Coordinates of C-alpha atoms and ligand atoms in Angstrom, one line a residue:
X25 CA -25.5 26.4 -13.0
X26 CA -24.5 25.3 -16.8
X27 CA -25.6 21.4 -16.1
X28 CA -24.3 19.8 -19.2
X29 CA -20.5 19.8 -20.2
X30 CA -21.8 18.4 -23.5
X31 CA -23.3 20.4 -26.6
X32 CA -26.4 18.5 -26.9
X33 CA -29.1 18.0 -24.1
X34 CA -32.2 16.9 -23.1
X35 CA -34.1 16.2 -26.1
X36 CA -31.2 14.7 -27.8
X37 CA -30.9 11.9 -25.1
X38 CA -34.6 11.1 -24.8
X39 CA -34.3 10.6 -28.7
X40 CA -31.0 8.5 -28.7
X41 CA -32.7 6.2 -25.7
X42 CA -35.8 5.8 -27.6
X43 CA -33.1 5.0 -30.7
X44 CA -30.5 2.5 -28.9
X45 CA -32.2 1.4 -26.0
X46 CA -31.0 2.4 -21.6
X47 CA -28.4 2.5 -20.4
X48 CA -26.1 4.2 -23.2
X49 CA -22.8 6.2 -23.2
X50 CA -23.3 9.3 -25.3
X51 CA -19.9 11.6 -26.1
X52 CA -19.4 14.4 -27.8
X53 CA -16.8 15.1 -30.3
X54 CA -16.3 18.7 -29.8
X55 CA -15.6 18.5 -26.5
X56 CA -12.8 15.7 -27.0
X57 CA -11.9 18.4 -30.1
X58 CA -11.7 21.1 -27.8
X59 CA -9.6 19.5 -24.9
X60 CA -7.1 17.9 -27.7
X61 CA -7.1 21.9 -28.7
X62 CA -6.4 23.3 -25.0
X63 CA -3.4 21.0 -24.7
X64 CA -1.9 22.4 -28.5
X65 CA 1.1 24.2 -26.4
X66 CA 3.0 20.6 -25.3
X67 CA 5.1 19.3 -27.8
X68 CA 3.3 15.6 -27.5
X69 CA 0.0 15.1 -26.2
X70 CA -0.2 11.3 -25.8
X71 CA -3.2 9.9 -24.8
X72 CA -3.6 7.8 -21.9
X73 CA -6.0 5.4 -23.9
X74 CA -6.9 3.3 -20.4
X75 CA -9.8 6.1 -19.9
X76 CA -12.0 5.6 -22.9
X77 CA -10.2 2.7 -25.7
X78 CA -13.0 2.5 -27.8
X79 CA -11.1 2.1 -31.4
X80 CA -13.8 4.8 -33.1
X81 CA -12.9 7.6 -30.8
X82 CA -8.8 6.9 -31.0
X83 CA -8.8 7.5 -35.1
X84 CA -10.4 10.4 -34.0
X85 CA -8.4 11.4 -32.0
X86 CA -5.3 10.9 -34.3
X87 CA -6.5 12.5 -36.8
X88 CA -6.6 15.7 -34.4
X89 CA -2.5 14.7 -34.0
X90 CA -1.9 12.9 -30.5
X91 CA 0.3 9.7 -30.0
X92 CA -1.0 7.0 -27.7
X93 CA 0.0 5.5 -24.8
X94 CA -0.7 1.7 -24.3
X95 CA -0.5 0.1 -21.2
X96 CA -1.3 -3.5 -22.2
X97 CA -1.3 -5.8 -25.2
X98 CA -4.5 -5.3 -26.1
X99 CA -4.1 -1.4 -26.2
X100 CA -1.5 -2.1 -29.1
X101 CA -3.8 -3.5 -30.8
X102 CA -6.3 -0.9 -30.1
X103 CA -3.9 1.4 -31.2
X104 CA -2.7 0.0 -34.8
X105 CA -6.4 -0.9 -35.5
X106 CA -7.1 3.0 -34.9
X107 CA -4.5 3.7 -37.6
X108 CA -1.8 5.1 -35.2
X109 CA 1.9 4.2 -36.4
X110 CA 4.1 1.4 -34.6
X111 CA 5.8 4.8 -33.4
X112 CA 3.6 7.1 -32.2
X113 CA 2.7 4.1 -29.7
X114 CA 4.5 3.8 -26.0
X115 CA 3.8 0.7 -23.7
X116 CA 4.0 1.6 -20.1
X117 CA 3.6 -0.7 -17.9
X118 CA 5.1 -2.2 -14.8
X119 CA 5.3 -5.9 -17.0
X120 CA 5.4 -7.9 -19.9
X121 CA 3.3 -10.7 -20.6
X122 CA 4.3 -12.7 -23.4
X123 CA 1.6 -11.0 -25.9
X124 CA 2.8 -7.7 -25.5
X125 CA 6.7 -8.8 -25.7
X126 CA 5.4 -10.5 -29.1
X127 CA 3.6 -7.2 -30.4
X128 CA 6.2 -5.4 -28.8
X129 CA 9.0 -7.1 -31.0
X130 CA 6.8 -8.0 -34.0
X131 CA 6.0 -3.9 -34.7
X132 CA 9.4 -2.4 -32.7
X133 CA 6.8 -0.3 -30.1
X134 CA 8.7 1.9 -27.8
X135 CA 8.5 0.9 -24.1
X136 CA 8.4 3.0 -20.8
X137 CA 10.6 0.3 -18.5
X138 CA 8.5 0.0 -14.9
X139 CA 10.8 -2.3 -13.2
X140 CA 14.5 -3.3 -13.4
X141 CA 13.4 -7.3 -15.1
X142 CA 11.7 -5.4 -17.9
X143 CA 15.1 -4.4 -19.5
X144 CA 16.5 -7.8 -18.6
X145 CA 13.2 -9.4 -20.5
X146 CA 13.6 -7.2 -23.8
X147 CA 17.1 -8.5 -23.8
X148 CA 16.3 -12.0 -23.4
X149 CA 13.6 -11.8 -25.9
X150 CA 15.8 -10.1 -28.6
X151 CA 13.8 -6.7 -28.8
X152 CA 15.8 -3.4 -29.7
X153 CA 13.4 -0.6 -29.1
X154 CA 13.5 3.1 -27.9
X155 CA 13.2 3.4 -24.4
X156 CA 11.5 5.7 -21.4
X157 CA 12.1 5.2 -18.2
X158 CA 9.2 6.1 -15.6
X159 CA 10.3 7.1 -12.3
X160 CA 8.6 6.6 -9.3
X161 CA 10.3 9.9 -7.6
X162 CA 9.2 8.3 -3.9
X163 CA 5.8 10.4 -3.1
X164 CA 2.5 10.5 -5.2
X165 CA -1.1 12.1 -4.8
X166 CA -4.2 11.3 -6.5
X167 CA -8.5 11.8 -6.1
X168 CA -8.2 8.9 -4.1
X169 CA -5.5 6.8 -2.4
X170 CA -6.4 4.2 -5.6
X171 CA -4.8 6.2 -8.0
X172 CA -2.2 7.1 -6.2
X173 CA 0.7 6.2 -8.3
X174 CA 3.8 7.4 -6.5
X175 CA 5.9 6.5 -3.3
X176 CA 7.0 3.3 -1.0
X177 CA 3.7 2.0 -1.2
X178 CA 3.1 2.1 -5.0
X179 CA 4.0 -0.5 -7.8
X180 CA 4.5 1.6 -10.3
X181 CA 7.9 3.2 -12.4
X182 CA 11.6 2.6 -11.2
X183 CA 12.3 3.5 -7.6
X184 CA 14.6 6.6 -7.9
X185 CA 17.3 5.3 -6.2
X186 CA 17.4 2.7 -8.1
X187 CA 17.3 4.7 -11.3
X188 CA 20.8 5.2 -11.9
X189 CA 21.5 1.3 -11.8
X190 CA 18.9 1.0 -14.3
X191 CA 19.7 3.5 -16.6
X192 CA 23.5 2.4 -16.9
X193 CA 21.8 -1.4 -17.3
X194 CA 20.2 0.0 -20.3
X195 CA 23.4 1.5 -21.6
X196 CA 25.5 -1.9 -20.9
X197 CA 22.4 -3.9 -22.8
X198 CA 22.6 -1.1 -25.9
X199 CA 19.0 0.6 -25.3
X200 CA 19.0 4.5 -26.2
X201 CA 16.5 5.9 -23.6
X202 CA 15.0 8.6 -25.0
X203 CA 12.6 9.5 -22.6
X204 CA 12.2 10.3 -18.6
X205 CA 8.6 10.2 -17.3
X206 CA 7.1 10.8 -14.4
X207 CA 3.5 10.2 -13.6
X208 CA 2.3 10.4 -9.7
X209 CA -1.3 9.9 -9.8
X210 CA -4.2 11.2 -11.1
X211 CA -6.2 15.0 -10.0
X212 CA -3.4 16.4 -8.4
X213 CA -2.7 20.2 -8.1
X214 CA -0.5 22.5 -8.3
X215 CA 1.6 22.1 -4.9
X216 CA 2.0 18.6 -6.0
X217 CA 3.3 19.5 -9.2
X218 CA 5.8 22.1 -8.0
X219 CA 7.1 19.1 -6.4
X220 CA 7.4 16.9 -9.3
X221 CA 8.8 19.8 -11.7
X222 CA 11.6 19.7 -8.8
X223 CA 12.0 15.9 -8.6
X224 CA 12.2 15.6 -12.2
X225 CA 15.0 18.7 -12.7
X226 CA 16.7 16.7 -10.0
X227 CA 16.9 13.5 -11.5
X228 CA 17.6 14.6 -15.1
X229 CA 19.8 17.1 -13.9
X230 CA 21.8 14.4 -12.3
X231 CA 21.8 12.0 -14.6
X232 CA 21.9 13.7 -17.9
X233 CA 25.8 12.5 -18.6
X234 CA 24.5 8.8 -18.4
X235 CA 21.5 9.7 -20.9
X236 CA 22.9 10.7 -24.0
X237 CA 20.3 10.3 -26.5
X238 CA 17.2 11.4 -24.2
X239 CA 14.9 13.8 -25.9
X240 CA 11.5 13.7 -23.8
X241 CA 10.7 14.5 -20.7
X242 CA 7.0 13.3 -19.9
X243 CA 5.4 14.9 -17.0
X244 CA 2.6 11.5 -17.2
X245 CA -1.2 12.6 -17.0
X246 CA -3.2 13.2 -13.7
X247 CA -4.7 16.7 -14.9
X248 CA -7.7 17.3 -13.0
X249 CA -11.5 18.2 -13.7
X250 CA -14.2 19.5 -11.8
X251 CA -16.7 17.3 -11.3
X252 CA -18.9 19.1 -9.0
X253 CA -20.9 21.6 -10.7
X254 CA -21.0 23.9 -7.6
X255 CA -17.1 23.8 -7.9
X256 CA -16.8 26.1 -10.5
X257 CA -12.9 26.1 -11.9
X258 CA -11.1 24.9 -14.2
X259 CA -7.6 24.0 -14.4
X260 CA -5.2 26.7 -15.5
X261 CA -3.5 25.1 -18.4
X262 CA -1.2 27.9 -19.7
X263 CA -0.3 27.7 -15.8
X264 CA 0.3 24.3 -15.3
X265 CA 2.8 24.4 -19.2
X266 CA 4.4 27.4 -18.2
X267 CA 5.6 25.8 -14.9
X268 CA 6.8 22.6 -17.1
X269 CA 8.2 24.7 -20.0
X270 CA 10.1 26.4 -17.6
X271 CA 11.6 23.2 -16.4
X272 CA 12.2 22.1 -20.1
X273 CA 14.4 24.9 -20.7
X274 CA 16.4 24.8 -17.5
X275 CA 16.8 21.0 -18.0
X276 CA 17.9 22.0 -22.0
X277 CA 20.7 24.6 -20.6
X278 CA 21.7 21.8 -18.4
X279 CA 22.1 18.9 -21.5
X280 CA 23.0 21.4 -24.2
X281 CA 20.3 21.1 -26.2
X282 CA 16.4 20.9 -27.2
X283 CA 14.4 18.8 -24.8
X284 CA 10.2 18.2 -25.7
X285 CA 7.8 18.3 -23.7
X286 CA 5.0 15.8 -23.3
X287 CA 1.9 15.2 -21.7
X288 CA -0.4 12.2 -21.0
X289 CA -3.6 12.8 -19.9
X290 CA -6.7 10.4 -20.0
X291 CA -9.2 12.4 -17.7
X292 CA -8.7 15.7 -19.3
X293 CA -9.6 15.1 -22.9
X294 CA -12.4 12.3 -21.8
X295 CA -14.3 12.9 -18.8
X296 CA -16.4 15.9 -19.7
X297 CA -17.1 14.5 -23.0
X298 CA -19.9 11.7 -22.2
X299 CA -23.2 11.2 -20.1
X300 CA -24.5 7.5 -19.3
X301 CA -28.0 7.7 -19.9
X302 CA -30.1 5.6 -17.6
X303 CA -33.9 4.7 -16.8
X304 CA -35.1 5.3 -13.4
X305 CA -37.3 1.6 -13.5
X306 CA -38.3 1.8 -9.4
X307 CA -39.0 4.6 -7.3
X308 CA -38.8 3.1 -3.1
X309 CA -39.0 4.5 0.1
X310 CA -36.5 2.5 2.3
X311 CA -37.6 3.7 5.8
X312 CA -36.9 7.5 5.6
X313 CA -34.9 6.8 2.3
X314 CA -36.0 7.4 -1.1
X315 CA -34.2 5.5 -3.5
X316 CA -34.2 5.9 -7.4
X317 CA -33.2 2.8 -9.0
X318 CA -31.9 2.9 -12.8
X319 CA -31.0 0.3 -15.3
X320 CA -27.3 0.9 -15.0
X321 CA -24.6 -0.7 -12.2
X322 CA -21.3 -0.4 -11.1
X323 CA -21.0 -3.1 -14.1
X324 CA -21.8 0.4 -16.4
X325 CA -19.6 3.2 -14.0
X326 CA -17.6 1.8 -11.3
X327 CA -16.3 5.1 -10.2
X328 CA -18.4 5.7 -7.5
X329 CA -18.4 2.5 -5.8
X330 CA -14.9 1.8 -6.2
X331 CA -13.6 5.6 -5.3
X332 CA -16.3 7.2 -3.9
X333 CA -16.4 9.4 -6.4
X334 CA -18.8 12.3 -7.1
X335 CA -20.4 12.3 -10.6
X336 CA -23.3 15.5 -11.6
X337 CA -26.7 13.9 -12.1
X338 CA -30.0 15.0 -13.7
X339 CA -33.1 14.0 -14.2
X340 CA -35.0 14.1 -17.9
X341 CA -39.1 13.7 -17.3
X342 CA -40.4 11.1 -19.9
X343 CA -43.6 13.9 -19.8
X344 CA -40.8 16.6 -20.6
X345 CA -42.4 18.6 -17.9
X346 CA -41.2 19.4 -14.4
X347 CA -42.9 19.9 -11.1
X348 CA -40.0 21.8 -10.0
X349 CA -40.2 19.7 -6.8
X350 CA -37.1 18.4 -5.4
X351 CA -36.4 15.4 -3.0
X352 CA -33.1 14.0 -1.3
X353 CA -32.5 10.5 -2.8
X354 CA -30.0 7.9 -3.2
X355 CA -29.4 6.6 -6.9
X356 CA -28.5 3.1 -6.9
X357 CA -28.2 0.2 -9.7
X358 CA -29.2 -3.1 -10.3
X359 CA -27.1 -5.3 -9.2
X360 CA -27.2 -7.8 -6.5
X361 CA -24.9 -5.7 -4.6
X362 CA -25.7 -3.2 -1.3
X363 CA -22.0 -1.1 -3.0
X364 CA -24.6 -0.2 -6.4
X365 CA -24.7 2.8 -5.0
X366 CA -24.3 6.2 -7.4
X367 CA -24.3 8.5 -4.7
X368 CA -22.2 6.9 -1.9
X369 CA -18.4 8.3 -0.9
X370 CA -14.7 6.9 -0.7
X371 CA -15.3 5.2 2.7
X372 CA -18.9 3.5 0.9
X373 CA -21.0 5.7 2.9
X374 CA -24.3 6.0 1.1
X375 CA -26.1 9.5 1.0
X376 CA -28.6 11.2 -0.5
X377 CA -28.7 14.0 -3.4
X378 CA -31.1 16.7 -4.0
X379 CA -32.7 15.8 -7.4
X380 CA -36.0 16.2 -9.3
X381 CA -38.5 14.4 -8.0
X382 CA -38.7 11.8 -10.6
X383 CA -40.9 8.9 -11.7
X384 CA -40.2 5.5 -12.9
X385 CA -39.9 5.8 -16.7
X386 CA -38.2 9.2 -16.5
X387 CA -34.5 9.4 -17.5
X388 CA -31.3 10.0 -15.2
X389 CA -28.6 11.6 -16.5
X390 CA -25.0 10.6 -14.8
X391 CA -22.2 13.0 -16.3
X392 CA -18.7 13.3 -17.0
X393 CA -18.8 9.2 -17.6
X394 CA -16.4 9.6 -20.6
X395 CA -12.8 9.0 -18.8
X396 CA -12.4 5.6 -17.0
X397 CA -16.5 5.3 -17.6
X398 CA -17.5 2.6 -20.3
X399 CA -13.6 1.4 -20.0
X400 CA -14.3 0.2 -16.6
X401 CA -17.3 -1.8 -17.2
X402 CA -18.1 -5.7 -16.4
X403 CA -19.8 -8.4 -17.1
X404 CA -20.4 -9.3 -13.5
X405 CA -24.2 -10.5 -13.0
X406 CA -24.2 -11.3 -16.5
X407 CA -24.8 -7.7 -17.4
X408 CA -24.6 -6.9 -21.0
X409 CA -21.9 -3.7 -22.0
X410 CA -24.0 -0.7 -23.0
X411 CA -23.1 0.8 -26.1
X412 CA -21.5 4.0 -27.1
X413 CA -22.7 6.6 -29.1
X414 CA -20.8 9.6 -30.7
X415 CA -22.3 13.0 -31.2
X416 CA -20.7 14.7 -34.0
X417 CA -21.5 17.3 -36.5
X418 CA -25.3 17.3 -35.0
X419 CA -26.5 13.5 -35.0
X420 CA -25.5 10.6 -33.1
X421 CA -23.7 7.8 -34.4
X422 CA -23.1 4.1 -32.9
X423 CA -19.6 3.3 -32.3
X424 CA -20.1 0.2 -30.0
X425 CA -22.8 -2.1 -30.4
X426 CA -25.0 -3.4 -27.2
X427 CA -23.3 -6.5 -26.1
X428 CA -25.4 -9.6 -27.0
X429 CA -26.4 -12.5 -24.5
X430 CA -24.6 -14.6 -27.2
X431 CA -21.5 -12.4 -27.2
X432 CA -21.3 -13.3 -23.9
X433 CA -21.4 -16.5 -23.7
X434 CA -19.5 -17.2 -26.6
X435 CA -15.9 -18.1 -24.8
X436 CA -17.8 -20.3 -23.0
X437 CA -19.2 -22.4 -25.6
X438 CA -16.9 -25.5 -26.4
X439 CA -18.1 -25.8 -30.1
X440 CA -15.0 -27.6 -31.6
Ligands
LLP511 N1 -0.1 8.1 -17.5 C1 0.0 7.0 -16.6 C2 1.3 6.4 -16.5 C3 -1.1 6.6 -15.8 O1 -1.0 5.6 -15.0 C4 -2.3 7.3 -16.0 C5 -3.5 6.8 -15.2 C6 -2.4 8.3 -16.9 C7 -1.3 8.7 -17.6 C8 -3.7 9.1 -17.1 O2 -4.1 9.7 -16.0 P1 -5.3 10.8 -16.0 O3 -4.8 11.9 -16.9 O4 -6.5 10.1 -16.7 O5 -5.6 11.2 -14.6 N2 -9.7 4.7 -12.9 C9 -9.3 5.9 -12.2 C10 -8.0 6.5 -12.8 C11 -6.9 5.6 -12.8 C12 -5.7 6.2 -13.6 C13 -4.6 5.2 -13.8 N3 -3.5 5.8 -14.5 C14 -10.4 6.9 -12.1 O6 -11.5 6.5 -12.6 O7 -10.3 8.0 -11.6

């Protein structure tokens, strides 16, 4: 069983603890490289920054050529501090607030329109921009009902029937839409996609007379990665393009011309990139229970108390040695929370996980962290965000500080 998805591994981690201090985020820059690389065949990879938005790691990425999606104002600003162009950025959302209608209109950033008052709201505020349209195509699937993102009981895109009111809206107001996206949730598979490829021929198919100037059609992100390590596949990529490439030229017969492809993943190029590095700082029997406790929460990784969702861990002896003895225990944080629970699933049932047996003072490893990890992290119980550290070309460099106590508290402090 390969247990790391990273290139560098036990001894590296012991180091970079000793170095930066538990818990730490640790990525790895070839595999980012690497999953930028598998994508190559799709016209437009654009990232779905909302997984991992630390600045250092997006003017990485650019440099490897993706666009960027941004789903908020402060992911425009993410985005033009990590050097990507006004245009190679696209704000999806479901709303403006005023900041992102001011960055919006201040830089000319293209917008994906989530709702019908978006369009209205760009007119009212004077904006001019290209245009995508996401369509909700009335089902979705995802890892977990959470991230399901399509159907009557989501808030997200333009509900298809709706879509051609919208689209001739945008014609009436002037807006070239240049783009129709479709994104219904995240780790779906394959008999889910078949069914998007169809909804989206559908739609463009039947609306292609009232959308002139469209060039894109953006099949969204979702791709899926295995987080189990017993689970041993891997997405079929040249699969998964050659059923959307497929589509692409279909839907270009139908309009009479070129149409691009694009993707948006977040997972795909992120999650296997990172480990969160953690102390083990009490070892407890709780009745027939062993618990492991580590210096990290659901304040560090949220994903498995707010999914349920499985993440590989390992242990790292502070000795460097190993009994080879194993024991069923439950890995939880510390917060004043029963839900700090690593090992737990989607309904918050807590069980147990066959790992080393491990002392206090040894490390545990939590993996794949690097997609929705660090980017969902807290400051509840006045925990302090860990930093993040990039592996590249053989060392380890910081690209986030520790969050101080003053840091904060700062906001707080009426010093005027
Ligand atoms: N595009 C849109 C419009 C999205 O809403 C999302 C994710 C993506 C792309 C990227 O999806 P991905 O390729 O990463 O699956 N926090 C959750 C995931 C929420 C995803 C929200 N939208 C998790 O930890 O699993």
């Amino acid at each position: 069983m390969q247990e790391y998805n990273v290139s560098f591994g036990e001894k590296e981690i012991a180091l970079a603890v000793e170095r930066f201090g538990s818990p730490l985020w640790l990525y790895d820059l070839n595999v980012i490289e690497k999953r930028i690389w598998d994508m190559r065949s799709f016209g437009v990879v654009r990232y779905a920054q909302k997984a991992a938005p630390n600045i250092n790691l997006l003017s990485k990425m650019r440099e490897l050529g993706i666009d960027i999606d941004a789903v908020s104002a402060g992911e425009i600003v993410r985005a033009l501090r990590a050097g990507f162009a006004p245009d190679q950025i696209r704000y999806t959302a479901d709303i403006f607030d005023s900041a992102a209608l001011d960055l919006i209109k201040e830089f000319s950033i293209p917008v994906n329109i989530g709702s019908p008052d978006m369009l209205i709201q760009l007119q009212e505020a004077g904006i001019k921009v290209p245009l995508a349209v996401r369509i909700n195509p009335g089902f979705g699937h995802g890892h977990s009902n959470k991230v399901n993102t399509g159907g009557e009981f989501s808030k997200h895109g333009v509900w298809h029937g709706e879509l051609e009111n919208v689209v001739k809206k945008a014609a009436e107001l002037g807006f070239d839409i240049e783009c129709l996206h479709m994104h219904i949730g995240s780790g779906s598979d394959y008999i889910h996609l078949s069914q998007v490829v169809s909804a989206m021929e559908h739609t463009v198919g039947s609306l292609a007379a009232l959308v002139p100037k469209l060039k894109i059609i953006s099949v969204g992100g979702g791709l899926p990665v295995s987080y189990k390590r017993d689970e041993v596949w891997h997405i079929d990529l040249e699969k998964y393009y050659n059923i959307w490439d497929a589509a692409r030229k279909r839907l270009s017969n139908c309009v009479g011309y070129y149409l691009q492809l694009e993707a948006e993943p977040g997972r795909y190029l992120l999650a296997e990139s990172c480990v969160l590095a953690t102390e083990i700082r009490a070892v407890k029997k709780m009745g027939k229970n062993l618990f492991y406790l580590i210096d990290a929460g659901f304040t560090d990784l949220m994903r498995p108390a707010f999914y349920g969702a499985y993440h590989h861990i390992s242990v790292i002896h502070k000795n460097g040695g190993t009994s080879g003895e194993e024991a069923d225990a439950i890995v939880a944080g510390p917060l004043c929370e029963s839900g700090d629970v690593f090992t737990q699933e989607e309904s918050g049932i807590v069980v147990s996980r066959k790992l080393p047996l491990a002392q206090v003072g040894d490390l545990l490893v939590i993996h794949d962290t690097g997609a929705y990890g660090a980017a969902m992290s807290s400051n509840y119980n006045s925990r302090l965000l860990a930093p993040e550290i990039l592996w590249e070309k053989g060392k380890f460099t910081q690209i986030r500080r520790r969050q101080t106590f003053e840091q904060m508290l700062s906001n707080e402090i009426d010093d005027e």
